[in-house]
Amino acid sequence: MLLRFALAGSRTDTIRVVLTGLSAALATLAVLAALTVLAIPTVLDGGRNVSPQYRNPLIAEAGLRVGVAATLVLLTIPVLVLAGQCARFGAPARDRRLAAFRMAGAGPRQAVVIAATEAALASGLGALAGLGIYLVGRQVLGSPGPDGKLALPTDVLPPVWQLAVVVAGIPVLAGLIAMLLLRRVVLTPYGVVRRVRTRPPRPWAGLLILGGLGTAALLAPLTRYLLRSGRSLPYDLFGLAVLVAALAVTVGTITGTGWIAHVTGRLLHRFARRPAGLLAARRLMADPWTGSRTLAALLAAVLFAAIASGVRIRMSTEFAADAEYWRRDAERTGEPYIPQDTTFYEGAHDLVYLALTVALVIAAGGLLVALAESIVSRRRELAALVATGVPRAVLGRALAWQTLTPAVAGIVLAAVTGITLQRSLYGGEVRSNWGTVCGASTTDCVVLPPIVRTAPLPLGDLAGFVGVALAVVLTLLLVSLLLLRTSTAVEELRTA
Amino acid sequence: MSFLGTRAAVKSYGPTPALRGVTVDVAEGEILAVTGPSGCGKSTLLHCLAGIMPVDAGEVFYRGRRIDTTSEEERARLRRTEFGVLFQFGQLVAELTAAENVALPLLLAGARRRDARTAALAWLDRLGVADLADQRPGTMSGGQQQRCALARALVTEPRVLFADEPTGALDTLAGEQVLGQLVRLAREQRTTVVLVTHDARVAGYADREVTLRDGVVDPTGLGIAAVRR
Ligand SMILES: Nc1ncnc2c1ncn2[C@@H]1O[C@H](COP(=O)(O)OP(=O)(O)OP(=O)(O)O)[C@@H](O)[C@H]1O
Ligand SMILES: [Mg+2]
């Protein structure tokens, strides 16, 4: 019964279901890939953990694998957020459908449960599809190349219970996110009423961000301490800690943006002289979460981009330090210095950057949907305001204030938090130190002094991502201003 | 030429004709009821008279000037300063308090925040809803919302008040209260009122009645209120 309701719907509903399924499939793939990388057994080879059956050093070296797994897991965060946001896609139509259920006698909880069931079912199918693609992909990509090595870790399968947890967990998570997003929408038999907030939000977000950053900051000294006593932190524990920290920071940034929106709304309300400022202020105060919620995927992408640019600049600093180290070594022995080929790593980072840009653009889709929804659901009120002589420019300015305030604050917050998280995980200092190095004969072994460098802040890359994000927001604002024009036509006065 | 009116106004929505040559005159200070069956073009006539919507042919004039040929900015200014508009429901901004909603037109006219609030409170008081000043529309009853909307329509002391089924969403008692206040205040301020309704009792409050049928003025002049009188 619930199932039939959840699946019966219009074309926007179909689009939403497909989008939800797709992002669930993506998330499943990413998590499964991370689990696979973590499941690779390691062989101790002269003090270094390696898995020689792989061609790709990112997978072959145990030390690098943690980073790969962490990257994959981190990548699922924007994807998951997007999956949750899909629950709002075409929401006005769905909400009307839900209102009809209410009219037909369904309770308010039931209506929300229907929506959540829909999200869970769609992501369940998506997760299964993701698992299917994963299993098929293993077979297809599984044959070793001419050098007898594997491109991907297709020879290992994570334990079955882990697969089961992922496939079952992602739909549950999606359903919960959908429920959370619908919390502020009250479905009455007459339609959808937005709850107007009266209590200001509390600054829990700050605690989440600090908690996440604190966890990350503790990890580095902890690993160093364990290493000194000859032990090491289990990889999955390390990965889990990084995941928890990143999640906390992401959720903190998103809710923190809501809090910032509310506070700026209050300030604007106190100091605004013109009606546009007053309107924007009241809207920001009444529903600071719309802003942050619609920005969620975008903020997660910016945050992750900040982390990635931090990782990248650290890596290139490392390469520079290494190059310097081996140049000195070559100088000492008189042998020619052959610089290391780093194009592979640069290429990998280019790929990550590309993925992030794609994520930013996907996030823009969610943002546009949400912006359009906020205008369309108010169109009667807006048309009435225009009819009483409120210039459209005033409404446009109010919309701009209301969109840009949380967007700018959130993007800056995400960038700063992301880079801080990366720095607290790895620190800014890079040292190239290979201990005892030997020349051609084993007799001229020496200990070279380590090369220590400090990775600069990735200001250029960061500015690039922030710029792209702001450009996306501005473009969408322009689109919604056009929509505002059509939504304030007199015809809208007759839409109940 | 009278104070406010149309000459042979024509308006259609695509293929659907809504006004097919309507000529009406409204005298200054008069309360005119526009009545007629559903779909006869009452709302369309009100929108054209108030300059919310342009006519396809014919003329709309106000105080000796054509307003159908002026720009949207100019008509918006007119609606903001000279006209007040009251709809059936849903015209208050959900996020603003009652006082802020009422103060909005004054702020648009350039008033200072404090002065606008003082004036808004005075109007809410005149309409007997002063205690709701800091509440949002969502927490008010339909009748209370309409009284706030009336306060917002009158706060700029407009010369003309346009009301489209202002009591259509209210029960009889609440409707009579709002309407009684509307008429009393309009008489006090010598505000001209164009009142669209299909309710004979509502039309009974007016000085005169114009009945539309299928987009033209009914020549018999026998409206619902006239029949009742
Ligand atoms: N936006 C529109 N698009 C198409 N047709 C319209 C539109 N607005 C009004 N009409 C048509 O124009 C005619 C007049 O409409 P109008 O709203 O003026 O009638 P009304 O007298 O106010 O009716 P009611 O008493 O039901 O409010 C009707 O036939 C209606 O169907
Ligand atoms: Mg009408």
PDB file of N, CA and C in Angstrom, chain A residues 53 58 67 77 93 129 142 161 195 206 239 242 283 305 330 434 436 445 450 464:
ATOM      1  N   GLN A  53      51.619  -7.441  -6.697  1.00  0.00           N
ATOM      2  CA  GLN A  53      50.861  -7.896  -7.868  1.00  0.00           C
ATOM      3  C   GLN A  53      50.225  -6.741  -8.640  1.00  0.00           C
ATOM      4  N   LEU A  58      49.846   3.541  -6.391  1.00  0.00           N
ATOM      5  CA  LEU A  58      48.880   4.032  -5.406  1.00  0.00           C
ATOM      6  C   LEU A  58      48.245   2.865  -4.655  1.00  0.00           C
ATOM      7  N   GLY A  67      45.602   6.550   1.993  1.00  0.00           N
ATOM      8  CA  GLY A  67      45.193   7.806   1.382  1.00  0.00           C
ATOM      9  C   GLY A  67      44.152   7.581   0.306  1.00  0.00           C
ATOM     10  N   ILE A  77      30.951  11.570   0.479  1.00  0.00           N
ATOM     11  CA  ILE A  77      30.172  12.531   1.273  1.00  0.00           C
ATOM     12  C   ILE A  77      29.361  13.471   0.382  1.00  0.00           C
ATOM     13  N   ALA A  93       5.566  19.226  -6.455  1.00  0.00           N
ATOM     14  CA  ALA A  93       4.602  18.290  -7.015  1.00  0.00           C
ATOM     15  C   ALA A  93       4.371  17.135  -6.059  1.00  0.00           C
ATOM     16  N   ALA A 129      22.282  -1.841  -7.838  1.00  0.00           N
ATOM     17  CA  ALA A 129      22.897  -1.613  -9.142  1.00  0.00           C
ATOM     18  C   ALA A 129      24.394  -1.361  -8.976  1.00  0.00           C
ATOM     19  N   GLY A 142      39.413  -7.682 -14.531  1.00  0.00           N
ATOM     20  CA  GLY A 142      40.218  -8.540 -13.663  1.00  0.00           C
ATOM     21  C   GLY A 142      41.417  -9.220 -14.288  1.00  0.00           C
ATOM     22  N   TRP A 161      30.064  -9.729   4.749  1.00  0.00           N
ATOM     23  CA  TRP A 161      29.249  -8.928   5.666  1.00  0.00           C
ATOM     24  C   TRP A 161      29.440  -7.442   5.403  1.00  0.00           C
ATOM     25  N   ARG A 195       7.001  25.657   8.024  1.00  0.00           N
ATOM     26  CA  ARG A 195       7.035  26.065   9.404  1.00  0.00           C
ATOM     27  C   ARG A 195       7.933  27.288   9.502  1.00  0.00           C
ATOM     28  N   GLY A 206      29.446  24.778  15.440  1.00  0.00           N
ATOM     29  CA  GLY A 206      30.813  25.112  15.819  1.00  0.00           C
ATOM     30  C   GLY A 206      31.468  23.948  16.531  1.00  0.00           C
ATOM     31  N   GLY A 239      41.183   5.038   8.855  1.00  0.00           N
ATOM     32  CA  GLY A 239      40.216   5.466   7.849  1.00  0.00           C
ATOM     33  C   GLY A 239      38.903   5.887   8.486  1.00  0.00           C
ATOM     34  N   VAL A 242      39.240   9.232  10.107  1.00  0.00           N
ATOM     35  CA  VAL A 242      39.238  10.302   9.110  1.00  0.00           C
ATOM     36  C   VAL A 242      37.825  10.534   8.606  1.00  0.00           C
ATOM     37  N   ARG A 283      13.343  36.447   5.880  1.00  0.00           N
ATOM     38  CA  ARG A 283      13.346  35.109   5.291  1.00  0.00           C
ATOM     39  C   ARG A 283      14.526  34.305   5.808  1.00  0.00           C
ATOM     40  N   ALA A 305      37.147  19.935  -2.047  1.00  0.00           N
ATOM     41  CA  ALA A 305      38.108  20.544  -2.955  1.00  0.00           C
ATOM     42  C   ALA A 305      39.240  21.195  -2.167  1.00  0.00           C
ATOM     43  N   ALA A 330      73.267  12.906  -5.707  1.00  0.00           N
ATOM     44  CA  ALA A 330      73.954  12.741  -6.978  1.00  0.00           C
ATOM     45  C   ALA A 330      75.206  13.607  -7.016  1.00  0.00           C
ATOM     46  N   TRP A 434      65.769   9.865   3.722  1.00  0.00           N
ATOM     47  CA  TRP A 434      65.854   8.456   3.350  1.00  0.00           C
ATOM     48  C   TRP A 434      66.933   7.737   4.149  1.00  0.00           C
ATOM     49  N   THR A 436      70.129   6.219   5.568  1.00  0.00           N
ATOM     50  CA  THR A 436      71.439   5.911   5.012  1.00  0.00           C
ATOM     51  C   THR A 436      71.324   5.680   3.514  1.00  0.00           C
ATOM     52  N   CYS A 445      78.545   4.589   2.070  1.00  0.00           N
ATOM     53  CA  CYS A 445      77.220   4.912   2.587  1.00  0.00           C
ATOM     54  C   CYS A 445      77.313   6.055   3.591  1.00  0.00           C
ATOM     55  N   PRO A 450      68.344  15.524   6.305  1.00  0.00           N
ATOM     56  CA  PRO A 450      67.025  15.578   5.674  1.00  0.00           C
ATOM     57  C   PRO A 450      66.735  16.965   5.107  1.00  0.00           C
ATOM     58  N   GLY A 464      40.533  29.211  -7.017  1.00  0.00           N
ATOM     59  CA  GLY A 464      39.884  28.688  -8.216  1.00  0.00           C
ATOM     60  C   GLY A 464      38.572  28.016  -7.884  1.00  0.00           C
TER      61      GLY A 464
END
